[in-house]
mmCIF file of C-alpha atoms and ligand atoms in Angstrom:
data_model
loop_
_atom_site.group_PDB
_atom_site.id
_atom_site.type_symbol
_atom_site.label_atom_id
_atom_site.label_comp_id
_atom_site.label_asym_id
_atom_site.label_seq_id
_atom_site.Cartn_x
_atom_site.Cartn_y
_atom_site.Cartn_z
ATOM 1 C CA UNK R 1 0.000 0.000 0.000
ATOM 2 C CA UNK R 2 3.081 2.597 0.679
ATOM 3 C CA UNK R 3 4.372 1.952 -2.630
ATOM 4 C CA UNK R 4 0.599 2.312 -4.427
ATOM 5 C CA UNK R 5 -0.022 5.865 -1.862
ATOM 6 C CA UNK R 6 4.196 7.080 -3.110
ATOM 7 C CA UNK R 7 3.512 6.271 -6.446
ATOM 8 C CA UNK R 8 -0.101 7.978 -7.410
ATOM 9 C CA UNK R 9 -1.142 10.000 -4.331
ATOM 10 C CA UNK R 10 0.813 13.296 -2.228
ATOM 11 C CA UNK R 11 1.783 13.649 0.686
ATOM 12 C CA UNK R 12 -0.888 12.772 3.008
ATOM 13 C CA UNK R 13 -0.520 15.169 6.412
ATOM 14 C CA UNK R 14 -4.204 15.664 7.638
ATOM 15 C CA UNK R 15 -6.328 14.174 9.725
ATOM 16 C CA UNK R 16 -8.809 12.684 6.538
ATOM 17 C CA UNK R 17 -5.694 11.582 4.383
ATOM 18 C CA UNK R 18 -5.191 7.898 5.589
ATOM 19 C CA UNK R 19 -8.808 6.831 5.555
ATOM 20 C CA UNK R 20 -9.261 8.674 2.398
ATOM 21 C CA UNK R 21 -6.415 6.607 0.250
ATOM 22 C CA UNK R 22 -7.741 3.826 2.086
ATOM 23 C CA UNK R 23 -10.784 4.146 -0.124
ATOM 24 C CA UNK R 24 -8.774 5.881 -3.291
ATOM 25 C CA UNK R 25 -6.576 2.150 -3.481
ATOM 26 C CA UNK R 26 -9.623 0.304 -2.925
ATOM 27 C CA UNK R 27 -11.317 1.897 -5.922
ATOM 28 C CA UNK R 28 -8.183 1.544 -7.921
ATOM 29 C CA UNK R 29 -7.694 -1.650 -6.871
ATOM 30 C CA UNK R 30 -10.982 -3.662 -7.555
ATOM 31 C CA UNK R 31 -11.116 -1.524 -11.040
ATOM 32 C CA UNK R 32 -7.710 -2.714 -12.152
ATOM 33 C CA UNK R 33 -9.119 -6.675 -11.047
ATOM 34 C CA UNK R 34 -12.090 -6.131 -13.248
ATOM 35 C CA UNK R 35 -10.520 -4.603 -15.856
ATOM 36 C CA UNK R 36 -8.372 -7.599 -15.896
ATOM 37 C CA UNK R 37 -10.700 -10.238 -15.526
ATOM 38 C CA UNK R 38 -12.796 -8.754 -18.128
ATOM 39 C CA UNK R 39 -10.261 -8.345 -20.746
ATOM 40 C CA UNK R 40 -8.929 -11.742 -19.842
ATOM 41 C CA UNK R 41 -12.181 -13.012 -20.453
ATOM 42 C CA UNK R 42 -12.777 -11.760 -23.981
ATOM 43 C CA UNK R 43 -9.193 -12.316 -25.200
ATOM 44 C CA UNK R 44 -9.749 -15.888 -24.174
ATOM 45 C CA UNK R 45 -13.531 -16.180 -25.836
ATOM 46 C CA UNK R 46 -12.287 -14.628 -28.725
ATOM 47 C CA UNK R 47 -9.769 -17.055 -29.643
ATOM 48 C CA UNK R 48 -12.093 -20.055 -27.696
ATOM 49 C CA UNK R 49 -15.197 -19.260 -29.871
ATOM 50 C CA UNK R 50 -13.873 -17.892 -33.352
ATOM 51 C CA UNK R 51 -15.316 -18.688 -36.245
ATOM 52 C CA UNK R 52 -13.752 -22.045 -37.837
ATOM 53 C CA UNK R 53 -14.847 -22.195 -41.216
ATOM 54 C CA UNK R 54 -17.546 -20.732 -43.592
ATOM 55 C CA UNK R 55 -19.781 -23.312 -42.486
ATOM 56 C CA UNK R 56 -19.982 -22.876 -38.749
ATOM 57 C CA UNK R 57 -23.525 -21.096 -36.861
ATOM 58 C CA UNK R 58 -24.306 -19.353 -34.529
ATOM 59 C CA UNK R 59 -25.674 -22.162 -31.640
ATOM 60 C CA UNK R 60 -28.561 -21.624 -30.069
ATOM 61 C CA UNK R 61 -27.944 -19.680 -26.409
ATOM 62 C CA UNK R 62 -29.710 -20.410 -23.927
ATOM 63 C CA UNK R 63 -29.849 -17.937 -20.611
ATOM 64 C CA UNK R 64 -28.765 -19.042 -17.303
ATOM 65 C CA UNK R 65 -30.568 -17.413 -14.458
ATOM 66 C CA UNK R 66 -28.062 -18.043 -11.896
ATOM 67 C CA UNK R 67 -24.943 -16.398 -14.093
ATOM 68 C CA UNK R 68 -27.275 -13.181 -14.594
ATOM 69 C CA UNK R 69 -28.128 -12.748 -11.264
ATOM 70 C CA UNK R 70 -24.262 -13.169 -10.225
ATOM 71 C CA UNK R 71 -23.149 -10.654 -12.454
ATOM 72 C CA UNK R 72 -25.715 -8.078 -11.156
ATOM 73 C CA UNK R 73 -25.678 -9.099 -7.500
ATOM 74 C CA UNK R 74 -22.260 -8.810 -7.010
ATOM 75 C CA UNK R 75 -21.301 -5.170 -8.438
ATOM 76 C CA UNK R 76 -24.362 -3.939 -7.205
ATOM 77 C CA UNK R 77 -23.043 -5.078 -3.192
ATOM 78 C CA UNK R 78 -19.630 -3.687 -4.813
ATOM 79 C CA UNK R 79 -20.826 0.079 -5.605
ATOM 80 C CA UNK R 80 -23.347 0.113 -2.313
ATOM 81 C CA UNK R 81 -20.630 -0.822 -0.428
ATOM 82 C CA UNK R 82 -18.111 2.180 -1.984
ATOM 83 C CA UNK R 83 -20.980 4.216 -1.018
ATOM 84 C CA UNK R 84 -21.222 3.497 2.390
ATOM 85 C CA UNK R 85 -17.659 3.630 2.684
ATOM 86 C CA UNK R 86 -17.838 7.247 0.874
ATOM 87 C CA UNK R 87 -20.998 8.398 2.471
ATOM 88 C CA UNK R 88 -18.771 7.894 6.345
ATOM 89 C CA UNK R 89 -15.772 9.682 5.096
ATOM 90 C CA UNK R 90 -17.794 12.476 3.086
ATOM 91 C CA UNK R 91 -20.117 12.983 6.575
ATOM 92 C CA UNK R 92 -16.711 13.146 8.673
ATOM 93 C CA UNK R 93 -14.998 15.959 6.250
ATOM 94 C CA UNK R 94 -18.192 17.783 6.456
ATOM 95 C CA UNK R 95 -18.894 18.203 10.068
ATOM 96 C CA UNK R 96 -16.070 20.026 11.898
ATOM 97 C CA UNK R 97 -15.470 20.268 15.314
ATOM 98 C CA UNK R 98 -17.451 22.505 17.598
ATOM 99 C CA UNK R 99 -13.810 23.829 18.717
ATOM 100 C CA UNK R 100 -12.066 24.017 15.281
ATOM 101 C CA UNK R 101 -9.920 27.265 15.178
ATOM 102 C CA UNK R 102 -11.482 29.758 12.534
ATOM 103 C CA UNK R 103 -10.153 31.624 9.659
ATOM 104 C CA UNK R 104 -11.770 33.488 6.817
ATOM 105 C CA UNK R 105 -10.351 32.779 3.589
ATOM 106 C CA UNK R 106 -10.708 35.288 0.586
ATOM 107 C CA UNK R 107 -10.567 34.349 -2.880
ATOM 108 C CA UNK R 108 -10.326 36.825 -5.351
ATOM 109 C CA UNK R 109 -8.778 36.609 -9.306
ATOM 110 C CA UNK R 110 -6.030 35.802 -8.577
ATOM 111 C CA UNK R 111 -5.329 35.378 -4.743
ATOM 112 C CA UNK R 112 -5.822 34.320 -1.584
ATOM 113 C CA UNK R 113 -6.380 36.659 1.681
ATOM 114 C CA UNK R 114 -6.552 35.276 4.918
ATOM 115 C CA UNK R 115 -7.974 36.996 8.138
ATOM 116 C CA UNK R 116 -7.359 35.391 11.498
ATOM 117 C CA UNK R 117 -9.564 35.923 14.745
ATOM 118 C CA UNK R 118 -6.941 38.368 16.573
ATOM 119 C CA UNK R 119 -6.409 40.735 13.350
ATOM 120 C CA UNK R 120 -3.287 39.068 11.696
ATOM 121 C CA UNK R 121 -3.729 38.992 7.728
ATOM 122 C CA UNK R 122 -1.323 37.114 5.404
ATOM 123 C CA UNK R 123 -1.898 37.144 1.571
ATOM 124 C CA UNK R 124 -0.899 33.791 -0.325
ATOM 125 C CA UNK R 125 0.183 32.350 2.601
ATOM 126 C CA UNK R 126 -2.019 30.319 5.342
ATOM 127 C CA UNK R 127 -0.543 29.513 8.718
ATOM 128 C CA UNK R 128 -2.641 27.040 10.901
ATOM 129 C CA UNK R 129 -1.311 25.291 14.306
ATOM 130 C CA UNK R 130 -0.508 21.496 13.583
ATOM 131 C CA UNK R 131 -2.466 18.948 15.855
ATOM 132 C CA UNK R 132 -5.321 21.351 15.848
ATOM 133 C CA UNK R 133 -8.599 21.440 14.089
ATOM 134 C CA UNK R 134 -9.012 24.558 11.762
ATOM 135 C CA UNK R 135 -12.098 25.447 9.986
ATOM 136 C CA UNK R 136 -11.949 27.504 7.084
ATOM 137 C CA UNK R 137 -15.148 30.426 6.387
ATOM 138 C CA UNK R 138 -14.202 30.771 2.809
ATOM 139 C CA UNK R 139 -16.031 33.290 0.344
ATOM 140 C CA UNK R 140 -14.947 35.008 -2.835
ATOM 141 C CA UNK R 141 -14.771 38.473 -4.055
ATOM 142 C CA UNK R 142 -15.818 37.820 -7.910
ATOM 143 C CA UNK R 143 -15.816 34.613 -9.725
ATOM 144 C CA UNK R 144 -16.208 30.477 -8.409
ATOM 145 C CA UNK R 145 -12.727 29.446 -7.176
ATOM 146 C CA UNK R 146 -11.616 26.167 -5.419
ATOM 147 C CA UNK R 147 -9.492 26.334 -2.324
ATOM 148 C CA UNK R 148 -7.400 23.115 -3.037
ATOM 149 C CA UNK R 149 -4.814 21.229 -0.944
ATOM 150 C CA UNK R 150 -3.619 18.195 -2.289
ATOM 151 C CA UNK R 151 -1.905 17.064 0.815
ATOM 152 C CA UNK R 152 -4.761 17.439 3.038
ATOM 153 C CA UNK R 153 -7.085 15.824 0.540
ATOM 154 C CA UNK R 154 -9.445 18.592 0.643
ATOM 155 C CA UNK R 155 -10.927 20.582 -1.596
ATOM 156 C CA UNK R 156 -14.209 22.802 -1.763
ATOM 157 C CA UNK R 157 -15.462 25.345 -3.975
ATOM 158 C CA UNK R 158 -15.333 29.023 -2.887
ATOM 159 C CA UNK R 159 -18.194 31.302 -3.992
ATOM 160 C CA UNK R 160 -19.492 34.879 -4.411
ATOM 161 C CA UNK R 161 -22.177 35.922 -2.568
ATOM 162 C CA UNK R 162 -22.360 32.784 0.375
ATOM 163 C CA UNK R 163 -19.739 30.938 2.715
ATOM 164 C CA UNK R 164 -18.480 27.380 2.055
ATOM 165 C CA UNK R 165 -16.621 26.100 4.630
ATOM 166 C CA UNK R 166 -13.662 23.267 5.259
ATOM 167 C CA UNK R 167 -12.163 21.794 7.767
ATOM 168 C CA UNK R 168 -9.131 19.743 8.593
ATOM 169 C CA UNK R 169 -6.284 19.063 11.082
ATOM 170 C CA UNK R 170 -2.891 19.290 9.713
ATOM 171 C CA UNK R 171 -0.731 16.583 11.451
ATOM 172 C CA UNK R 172 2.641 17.981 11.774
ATOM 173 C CA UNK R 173 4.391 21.213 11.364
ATOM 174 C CA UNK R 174 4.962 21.466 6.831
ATOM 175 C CA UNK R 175 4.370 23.425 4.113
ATOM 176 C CA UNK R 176 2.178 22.003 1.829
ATOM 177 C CA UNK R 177 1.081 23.421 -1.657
ATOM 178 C CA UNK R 178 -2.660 25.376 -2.270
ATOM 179 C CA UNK R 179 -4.081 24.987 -5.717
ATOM 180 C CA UNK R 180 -7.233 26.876 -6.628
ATOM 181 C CA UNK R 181 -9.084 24.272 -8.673
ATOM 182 C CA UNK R 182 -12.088 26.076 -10.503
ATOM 183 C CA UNK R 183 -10.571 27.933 -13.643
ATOM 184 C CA UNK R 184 -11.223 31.324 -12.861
ATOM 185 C CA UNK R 185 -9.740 33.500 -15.698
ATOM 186 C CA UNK R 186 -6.021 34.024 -17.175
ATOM 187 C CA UNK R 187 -4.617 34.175 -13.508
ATOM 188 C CA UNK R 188 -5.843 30.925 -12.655
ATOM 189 C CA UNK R 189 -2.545 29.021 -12.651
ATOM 190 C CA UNK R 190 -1.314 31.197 -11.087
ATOM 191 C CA UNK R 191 -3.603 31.385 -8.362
ATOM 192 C CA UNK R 192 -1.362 28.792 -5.801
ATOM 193 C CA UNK R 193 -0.252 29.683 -2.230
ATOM 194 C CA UNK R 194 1.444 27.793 0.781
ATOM 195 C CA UNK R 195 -0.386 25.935 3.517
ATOM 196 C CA UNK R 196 2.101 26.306 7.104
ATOM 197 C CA UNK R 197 1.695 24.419 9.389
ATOM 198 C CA UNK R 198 3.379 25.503 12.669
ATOM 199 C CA UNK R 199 3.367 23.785 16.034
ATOM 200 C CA UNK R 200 1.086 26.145 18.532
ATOM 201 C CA UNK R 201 3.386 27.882 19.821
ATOM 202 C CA UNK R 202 5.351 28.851 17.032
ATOM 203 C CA UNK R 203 1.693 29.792 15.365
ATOM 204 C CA UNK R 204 0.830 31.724 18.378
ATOM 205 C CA UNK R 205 3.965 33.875 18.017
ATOM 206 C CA UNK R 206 3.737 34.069 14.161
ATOM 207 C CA UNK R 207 -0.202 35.534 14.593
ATOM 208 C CA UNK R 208 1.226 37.993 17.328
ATOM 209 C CA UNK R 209 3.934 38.903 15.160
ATOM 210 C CA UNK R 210 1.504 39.599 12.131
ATOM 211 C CA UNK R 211 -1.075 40.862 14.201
ATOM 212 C CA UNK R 212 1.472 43.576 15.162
ATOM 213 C CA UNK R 213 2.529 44.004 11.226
ATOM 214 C CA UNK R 214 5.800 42.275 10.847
ATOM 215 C CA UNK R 215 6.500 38.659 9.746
ATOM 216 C CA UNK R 216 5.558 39.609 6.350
ATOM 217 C CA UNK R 217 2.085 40.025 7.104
ATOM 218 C CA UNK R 218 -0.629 42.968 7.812
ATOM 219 C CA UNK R 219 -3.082 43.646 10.374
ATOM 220 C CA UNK R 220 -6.545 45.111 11.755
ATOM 221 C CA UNK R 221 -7.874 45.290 14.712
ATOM 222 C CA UNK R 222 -9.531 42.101 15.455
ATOM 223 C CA UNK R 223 -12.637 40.935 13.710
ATOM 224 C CA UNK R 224 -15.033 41.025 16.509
ATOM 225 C CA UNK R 225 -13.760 44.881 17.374
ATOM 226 C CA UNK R 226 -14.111 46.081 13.934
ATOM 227 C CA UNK R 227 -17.595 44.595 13.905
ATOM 228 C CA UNK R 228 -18.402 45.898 17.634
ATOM 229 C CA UNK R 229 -17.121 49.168 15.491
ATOM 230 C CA UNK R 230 -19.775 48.835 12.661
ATOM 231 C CA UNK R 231 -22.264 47.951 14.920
ATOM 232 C CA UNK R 232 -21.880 51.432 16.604
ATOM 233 C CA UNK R 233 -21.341 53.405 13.612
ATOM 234 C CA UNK R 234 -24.102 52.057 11.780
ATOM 235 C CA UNK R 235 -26.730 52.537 14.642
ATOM 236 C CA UNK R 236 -27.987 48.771 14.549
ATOM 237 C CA UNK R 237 -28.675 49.271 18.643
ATOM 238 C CA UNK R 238 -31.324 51.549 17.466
ATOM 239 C CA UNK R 239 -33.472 48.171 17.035
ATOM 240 C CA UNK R 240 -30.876 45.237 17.809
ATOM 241 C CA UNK R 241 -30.111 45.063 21.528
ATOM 242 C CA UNK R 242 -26.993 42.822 23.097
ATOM 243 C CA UNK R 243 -28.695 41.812 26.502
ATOM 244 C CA UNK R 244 -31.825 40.209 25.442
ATOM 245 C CA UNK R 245 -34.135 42.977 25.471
ATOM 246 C CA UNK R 246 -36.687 43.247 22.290
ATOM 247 C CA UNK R 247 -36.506 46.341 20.501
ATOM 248 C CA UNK R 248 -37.669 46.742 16.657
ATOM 249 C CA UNK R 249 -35.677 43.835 15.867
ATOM 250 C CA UNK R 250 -34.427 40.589 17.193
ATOM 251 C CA UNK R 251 -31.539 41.181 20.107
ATOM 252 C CA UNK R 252 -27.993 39.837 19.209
ATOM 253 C CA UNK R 253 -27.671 38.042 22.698
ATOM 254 C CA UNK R 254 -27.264 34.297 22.010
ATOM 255 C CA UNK R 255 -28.703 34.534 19.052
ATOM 256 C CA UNK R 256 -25.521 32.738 17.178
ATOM 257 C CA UNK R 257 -26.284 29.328 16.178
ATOM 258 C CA UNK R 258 -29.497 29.020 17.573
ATOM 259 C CA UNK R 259 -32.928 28.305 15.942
ATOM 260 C CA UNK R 260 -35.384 30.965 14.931
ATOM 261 C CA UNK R 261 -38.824 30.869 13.727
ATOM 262 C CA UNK R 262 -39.793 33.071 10.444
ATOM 263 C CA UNK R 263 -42.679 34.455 9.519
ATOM 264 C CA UNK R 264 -43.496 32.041 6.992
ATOM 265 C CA UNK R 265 -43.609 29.537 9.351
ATOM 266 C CA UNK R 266 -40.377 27.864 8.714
ATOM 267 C CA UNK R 267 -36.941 27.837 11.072
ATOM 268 C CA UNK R 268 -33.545 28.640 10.318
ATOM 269 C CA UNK R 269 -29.963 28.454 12.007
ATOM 270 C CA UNK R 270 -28.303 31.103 12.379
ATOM 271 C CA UNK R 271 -25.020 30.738 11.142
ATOM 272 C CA UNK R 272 -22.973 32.904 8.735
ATOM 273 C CA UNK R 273 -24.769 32.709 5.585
ATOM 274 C CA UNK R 274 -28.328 33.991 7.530
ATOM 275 C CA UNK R 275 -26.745 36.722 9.165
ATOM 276 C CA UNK R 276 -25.003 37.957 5.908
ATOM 277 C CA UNK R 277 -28.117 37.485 3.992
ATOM 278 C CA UNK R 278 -30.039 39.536 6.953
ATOM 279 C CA UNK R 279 -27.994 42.370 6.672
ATOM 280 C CA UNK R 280 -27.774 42.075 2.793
ATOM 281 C CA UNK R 281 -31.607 41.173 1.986
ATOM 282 C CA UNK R 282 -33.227 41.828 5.818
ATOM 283 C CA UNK R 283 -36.658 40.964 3.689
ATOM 284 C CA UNK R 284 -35.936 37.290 2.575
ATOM 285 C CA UNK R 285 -36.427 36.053 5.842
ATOM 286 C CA UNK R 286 -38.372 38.201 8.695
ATOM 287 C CA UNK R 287 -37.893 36.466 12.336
ATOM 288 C CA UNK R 288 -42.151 36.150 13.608
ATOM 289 C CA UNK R 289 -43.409 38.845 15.452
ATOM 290 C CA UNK R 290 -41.026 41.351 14.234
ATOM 291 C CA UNK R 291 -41.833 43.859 11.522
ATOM 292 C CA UNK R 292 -39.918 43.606 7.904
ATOM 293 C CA UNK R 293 -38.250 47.695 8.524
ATOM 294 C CA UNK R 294 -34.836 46.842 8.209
ATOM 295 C CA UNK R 295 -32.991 48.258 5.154
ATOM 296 C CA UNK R 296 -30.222 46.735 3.098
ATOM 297 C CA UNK R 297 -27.009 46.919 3.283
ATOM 298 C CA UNK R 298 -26.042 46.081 0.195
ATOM 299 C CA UNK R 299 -23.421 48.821 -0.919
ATOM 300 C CA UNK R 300 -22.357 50.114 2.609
ATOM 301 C CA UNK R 301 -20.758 47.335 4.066
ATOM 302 C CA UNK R 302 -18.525 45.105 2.108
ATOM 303 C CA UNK R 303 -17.461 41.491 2.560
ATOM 304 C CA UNK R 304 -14.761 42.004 5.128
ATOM 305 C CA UNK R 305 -17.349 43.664 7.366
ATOM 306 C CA UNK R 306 -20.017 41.328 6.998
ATOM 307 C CA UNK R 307 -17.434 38.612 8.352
ATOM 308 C CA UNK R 308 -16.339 41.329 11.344
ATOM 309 C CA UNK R 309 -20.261 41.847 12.302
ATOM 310 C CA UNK R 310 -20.729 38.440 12.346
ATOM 311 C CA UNK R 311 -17.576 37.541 14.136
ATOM 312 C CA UNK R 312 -19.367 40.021 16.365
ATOM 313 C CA UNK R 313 -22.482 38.417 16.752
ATOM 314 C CA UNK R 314 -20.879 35.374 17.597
ATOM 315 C CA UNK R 315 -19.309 36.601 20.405
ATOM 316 C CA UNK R 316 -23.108 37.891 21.686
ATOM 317 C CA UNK R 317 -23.443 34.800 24.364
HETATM 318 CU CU1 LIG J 1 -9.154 31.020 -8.739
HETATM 319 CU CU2 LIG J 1 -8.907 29.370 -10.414
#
């Protein structure tokens, strides 16, 4: 199995990457025996059952049941069982952690931006603490790209307009290679970064570092405090309160992640993609009991802070 994972597959340093070339050789591996067997088989009937001489017919064939049902039974157990086997892993890469460490990711033609929690930016470049879960609140600023790391055996689209998300642990401190992986225009090629992985400590002192401006990087003020910052300037505690009382509009205490009930009956979670849609369409879905007054924001905030108000809002326990 070493040799097969050296030969066809990279690296593998996450969490996912052993149980996922467990699968990827199993594939490959019952493919190659029936495309053997098979080819096998009609080199050998070819030759077995030629024609002989001008004279020879066609016999009479007659079916047998049991052969039929063989030959559907058994790739039919074949491909449910792949599934299963898929439908596990798939479930696992999809469900991160509740304590994954969080970083927005940027794509834009033709880079990458990254944003961590205490302020620290790096462009190109994405640091992450080794032995740690890190989830990844991706979004782009114009066309579909693919945030795309080999190594880790992840990949995931990254849209305009709504948040995808990965996640992953990174196994040891490396540098492995980012791809983006949905052409996105004559950059795309181009369009690669780094993946660092750094044991915690040395992360912690490279996100100080960057949070402070050097180590190649740039900063803000963290996301939450430019967010607590927009939520001031842009009067939102004229109806939004952050200690439970109702005003116009639904307060922002504990609000994150929980379930609300619309007017239209239905509920929603609020995670990132309701909030941004709140603040960018407040009318597509009106919490019950409160009136649809809010206006859009579309135009005065951009993406970066949509992700600080809602970094924000999560912190409104
Ligand atoms: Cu971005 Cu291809």
């Amino acid at each position: 199995m070493n040799f097969l994972n050296k030969f066809f597959l990279p690296p593998a340093r996450s969490n996912f990457a052993a149980d996922y070339d467990k699968l990827f050789n199993f594939i490959h591996i019952a493919s190659f025996i029936l495309l053997a067997a098979i080819t096998i088989t009609i080199v050998v009937f070819v030759i077995k059952y030629r024609r002989r001489s001008e004279h020879d017919v066609t016999p009479i064939i007659t079916d047998k049941k049991w052969l039929e049902v063989t030959w559907t039974v058994i790739p039919l157990f074949l491909v449910l069982f792949i599934f299963g086997w898929g439908f596990r892993d798939y479930m696992q890469m999809s469900t991160p952690p509740q304590d994954a460490y969080e970083i927005h990711v940027t794509a834009q033609k033709w880079l990458w931006t990254f944003n961590y929690a205490n302020g620290a930016k790096s462009t190109g470049t994405l640091h992450v603490p080794a032995g740690k879960p890190v989830k990844l609140i991706m979004q782009s600023k114009d066309v579909i790209h693919s945030f795309y790391v080999p190594a880790f055996r992840v990949k995931r689209d990254v849209r305009p307009n709504a948040y995808s998300s990965v996640w992953f642990t990174a196994m040891k401190p490396d540098t492995s290679d980012l791809f983006c992986a949905e052409y996105c225009g004559t950059g795309h090629s181009g369009m690669t970064g780094k993946v660092v992985a750094q044991s915690p400590e040395h992360f912690n002192n490279w996100l100080q570092q960057a949070a402070s401006g050097g180590g190649g990087a740039s900063s803000d003020k963290p996301l939450a405090e430019q967010g607590k910052a927009l939520f001031e300037q842009n009067a939102c505690s004229t109806c939004h309160s952050l200690d439970g009382s109702i005003k116009t509009g639904p307060s922002f205490k504990g609000v994150w992640g929980s379930k609300v009930k619309l007017k239209s009956g239905k509920t929603v979670t609020v995670d990132a993609n309701y909030v941004r849609e709140s603040i960018l369409h407040p009318q597509a879905k009106i919490v019950q009991g409160f009136p649809p007054v809010m206006p859009t924001f579309q135009g005065t905030l951009d993406d970066h802070q949509i992700n600080a108000l809602i970094e924000f809002i999560k912190k409104q326990q």
